Short mmCIF file of C-alpha atoms in Angstrom, two decimals:
data_model
loop_
_atom_site.label_atom_id
_atom_site.label_comp_id
_atom_site.label_asym_id
_atom_site.label_seq_id
_atom_site.Cartn_x
_atom_site.Cartn_y
_atom_site.Cartn_z
CA MET A 234 23.46 12.05 14.59
CA THR A 235 22.93 14.35 11.63
CA ARG A 236 19.37 15.32 10.94
CA ALA A 237 18.26 15.40 7.32
CA THR A 238 17.00 18.69 6.01
CA SER A 239 13.41 18.99 4.90
CA GLN A 240 11.41 21.32 2.73
CA ASP A 241 7.97 22.57 3.64
CA LEU A 242 5.68 22.17 0.63
CA GLY A 243 3.06 24.32 2.29
CA VAL A 244 -0.54 23.46 2.98
CA ILE A 245 -2.00 21.28 0.26
CA ASP A 246 -5.75 20.92 0.08
CA ASN A 247 -7.00 17.51 1.28
CA SER A 248 -8.68 16.92 -2.08
CA TRP A 249 -5.14 16.11 -3.36
CA GLN A 250 -3.62 12.71 -2.56
CA ILE A 251 -0.14 11.38 -3.26
CA VAL A 252 -0.71 8.32 -5.45
CA GLY A 253 2.86 7.49 -6.43
CA VAL A 254 6.51 8.42 -6.30
CA GLY A 255 9.07 7.79 -9.03
CA ASP A 256 11.61 9.45 -11.29
CA PHE A 257 9.31 10.43 -14.16
CA ASN A 258 11.82 12.65 -15.98
CA GLY A 259 14.98 10.55 -15.63
CA ASP A 260 17.03 13.06 -13.60
CA ALA A 261 17.73 10.55 -10.78
CA LYS A 262 15.50 12.51 -8.35
CA ALA A 263 12.18 11.25 -7.01
CA ASP A 264 9.09 13.06 -8.26
CA ILE A 265 5.61 13.11 -6.69
CA LEU A 266 2.47 11.96 -8.51
CA TRP A 267 -0.67 13.68 -7.18
CA ARG A 268 -4.35 13.03 -7.92
CA ASN A 269 -7.20 15.37 -7.03
CA ALA A 270 -10.67 14.15 -6.09
CA ASN A 271 -11.92 15.72 -9.34
CA GLY A 272 -9.49 13.57 -11.40
CA ASP A 273 -6.83 16.23 -12.01
CA THR A 274 -3.44 14.54 -12.10
CA VAL A 275 -0.14 16.36 -11.54
CA ILE A 276 3.51 15.36 -11.32
CA ASP A 277 5.73 17.53 -9.13
CA ASN A 278 9.15 17.03 -10.73
CA SER A 279 12.07 17.59 -8.35
CA ASN A 280 14.50 20.27 -9.47
CA PRO A 281 18.20 20.83 -8.65
CA SER A 282 17.44 23.57 -6.10
CA GLY A 283 15.37 21.18 -4.01
CA GLY A 284 12.01 22.51 -5.14
CA PHE A 285 9.47 21.17 -7.59
CA VAL A 286 8.16 22.06 -11.04
CA SER A 287 4.56 20.97 -11.61
CA GLN A 288 3.48 19.14 -14.74
CA ASP A 289 -0.32 18.99 -15.06
CA LEU A 290 -1.43 15.81 -16.85
CA GLY A 291 -5.01 17.07 -16.97
CA VAL A 292 -8.28 15.82 -15.56
CA ILE A 293 -8.63 12.08 -16.06
CA ASP A 294 -12.03 10.50 -15.47
CA ASN A 295 -12.28 8.96 -11.99
CA SER A 296 -13.23 5.61 -13.51
CA TRP A 297 -9.45 5.39 -14.08
CA GLN A 298 -7.35 4.73 -10.98
CA ILE A 299 -3.59 4.68 -10.64
CA ALA A 300 -2.70 1.07 -9.85
CA GLY A 301 1.05 1.53 -9.61
CA VAL A 302 4.21 3.33 -10.66
CA GLY A 303 7.33 1.65 -12.03
CA ASP A 304 9.82 1.62 -14.88
CA PHE A 305 8.14 -0.98 -17.11
CA ASN A 306 10.42 -0.50 -20.13
CA GLY A 307 13.81 -0.05 -18.43
CA ASP A 308 14.48 3.50 -19.67
CA ALA A 309 15.20 4.88 -16.17
CA LYS A 310 11.92 6.84 -16.11
CA ALA A 311 8.88 5.92 -14.03
CA ASP A 312 5.71 4.95 -15.88
CA ILE A 313 2.10 4.97 -14.66
CA LEU A 314 -0.08 1.85 -14.53
CA TRP A 315 -3.80 2.69 -14.80
CA ARG A 316 -6.84 0.47 -14.24
CA ASN A 317 -10.38 1.38 -15.23
CA THR A 318 -13.44 0.19 -13.31
CA ASP A 319 -14.40 -1.80 -16.45
CA GLY A 320 -11.09 -3.75 -16.21
CA ASP A 321 -9.25 -1.88 -18.98
CA THR A 322 -5.56 -1.63 -18.10
CA VAL A 323 -3.13 0.91 -19.57
CA ILE A 324 0.51 1.82 -19.05
CA ASP A 325 1.55 5.43 -19.69
CA TYR A 326 5.25 5.22 -20.56
CA SER A 327 7.27 8.36 -19.78
CA ASN A 328 9.05 9.66 -22.87
CA ALA A 329 12.06 11.88 -23.56
CA SER A 330 9.95 15.00 -24.20
CA GLY A 331 8.38 14.87 -20.72
CA GLY A 332 5.08 13.43 -21.96
CA PHE A 333 3.66 9.94 -22.02
CA VAL A 334 2.92 7.27 -24.60
CA SER A 335 -0.04 5.03 -23.72
CA ARG A 336 -0.17 1.29 -24.28
CA ASP A 337 -3.49 -0.43 -23.73
CA LEU A 338 -3.04 -3.89 -22.19
CA GLY A 339 -6.71 -4.67 -22.80
CA VAL A 340 -9.67 -5.38 -20.58
CA ILE A 341 -8.80 -7.82 -17.83
CA ASP A 342 -11.66 -9.37 -15.89
CA ASN A 343 -12.29 -7.56 -12.61
CA SER A 344 -11.88 -10.82 -10.69
CA TRP A 345 -8.16 -10.03 -11.23
CA GLN A 346 -6.77 -7.18 -9.13
CA ILE A 347 -3.36 -5.56 -9.32
CA ALA A 348 -1.69 -6.48 -6.04
CA GLY A 349 1.60 -4.72 -6.66
CA VAL A 350 4.30 -3.47 -9.01
CA GLY A 351 7.97 -4.34 -8.69
CA ASP A 352 10.98 -5.90 -10.40
CA PHE A 353 10.36 -9.54 -9.50
CA ASN A 354 13.01 -11.05 -11.81
CA GLY A 355 15.87 -8.54 -11.46
CA ASP A 356 15.91 -7.30 -15.07
CA ALA A 357 15.56 -3.58 -14.14
CA LYS A 358 11.98 -3.46 -15.45
CA ALA A 359 8.83 -3.28 -13.32
CA ASP A 360 6.49 -6.26 -13.40
CA ILE A 361 2.83 -6.55 -12.42
CA LEU A 362 1.62 -8.82 -9.60
CA TRP A 363 -1.99 -9.92 -10.10
CA ARG A 364 -4.29 -11.71 -7.66
CA ASN A 365 -7.61 -13.31 -8.53
CA THR A 366 -10.54 -13.46 -6.12
CA ASP A 367 -10.12 -17.27 -6.12
CA GLY A 368 -6.51 -16.89 -4.86
CA ASP A 369 -4.75 -17.51 -8.19
CA THR A 370 -1.62 -15.36 -8.29
CA VAL A 371 0.23 -14.34 -11.46
CA ILE A 372 3.26 -12.18 -12.26
CA ASP A 373 3.40 -10.46 -15.64
CA TYR A 374 7.12 -10.00 -16.32
CA SER A 375 7.99 -7.03 -18.57
CA ASN A 376 10.05 -8.16 -21.54
CA ALA A 377 12.47 -6.51 -23.99
CA SER A 378 9.83 -6.11 -26.72
CA GLY A 379 7.59 -4.03 -24.46
CA GLY A 380 5.17 -6.86 -23.76
CA PHE A 381 4.68 -9.16 -20.82
CA VAL A 382 5.37 -12.81 -20.11
CA ASN A 383 2.79 -14.39 -17.82
CA HIS A 384 4.04 -16.55 -14.94
CA ASP A 385 1.39 -18.34 -12.87
CA VAL A 386 2.56 -18.53 -9.25
CA GLY A 387 -0.34 -20.79 -8.36
CA VAL A 388 -3.37 -20.59 -6.13
CA VAL A 389 -2.61 -19.14 -2.71
CA GLY A 390 -5.46 -19.50 -0.23
CA THR A 391 -7.60 -16.37 0.06
CA SER A 392 -6.85 -16.23 3.79
CA TRP A 393 -3.40 -14.98 2.67
CA VAL A 394 -3.36 -11.27 1.85
CA ILE A 395 -0.77 -9.34 -0.17
CA GLN A 396 -0.04 -6.10 1.71
CA LYS A 397 0.86 -3.12 -0.42
CA GLY A 398 3.82 -1.22 0.97
#
């Protein structure tokens, strides 16, 4: 058996947490999305030599949490799904210059929680899985115009739990 090689990233202070992994710059290599307890947010972009180049996104108020990472617009770059404690929901779309373009999806009642992100319909775009406290379950399918098409899966008893992977 061949053992994969690894790279020691060194000791990283425990105030930093990995909150997502995706190809944010479109180079077909996974990048690491970090968040510090103080709200600082950084992407470590993989480079050809096997190391990383850090991109600091700045300090983002802790009322905003990263709810998921996925390619919502099908451009082969990972995007960041944010949710505020007040229910406001935003997608930061990665762009060609290495930055992000924000799209506010609006305030969605906090009885709805984001249960996951994934390509549920096989169109190469990430979709959002929502779950209401009453068990109602909805998938918002990303569409070609940059919006979402809502598909109600139905009420699934609250004794059933969606496990995030």
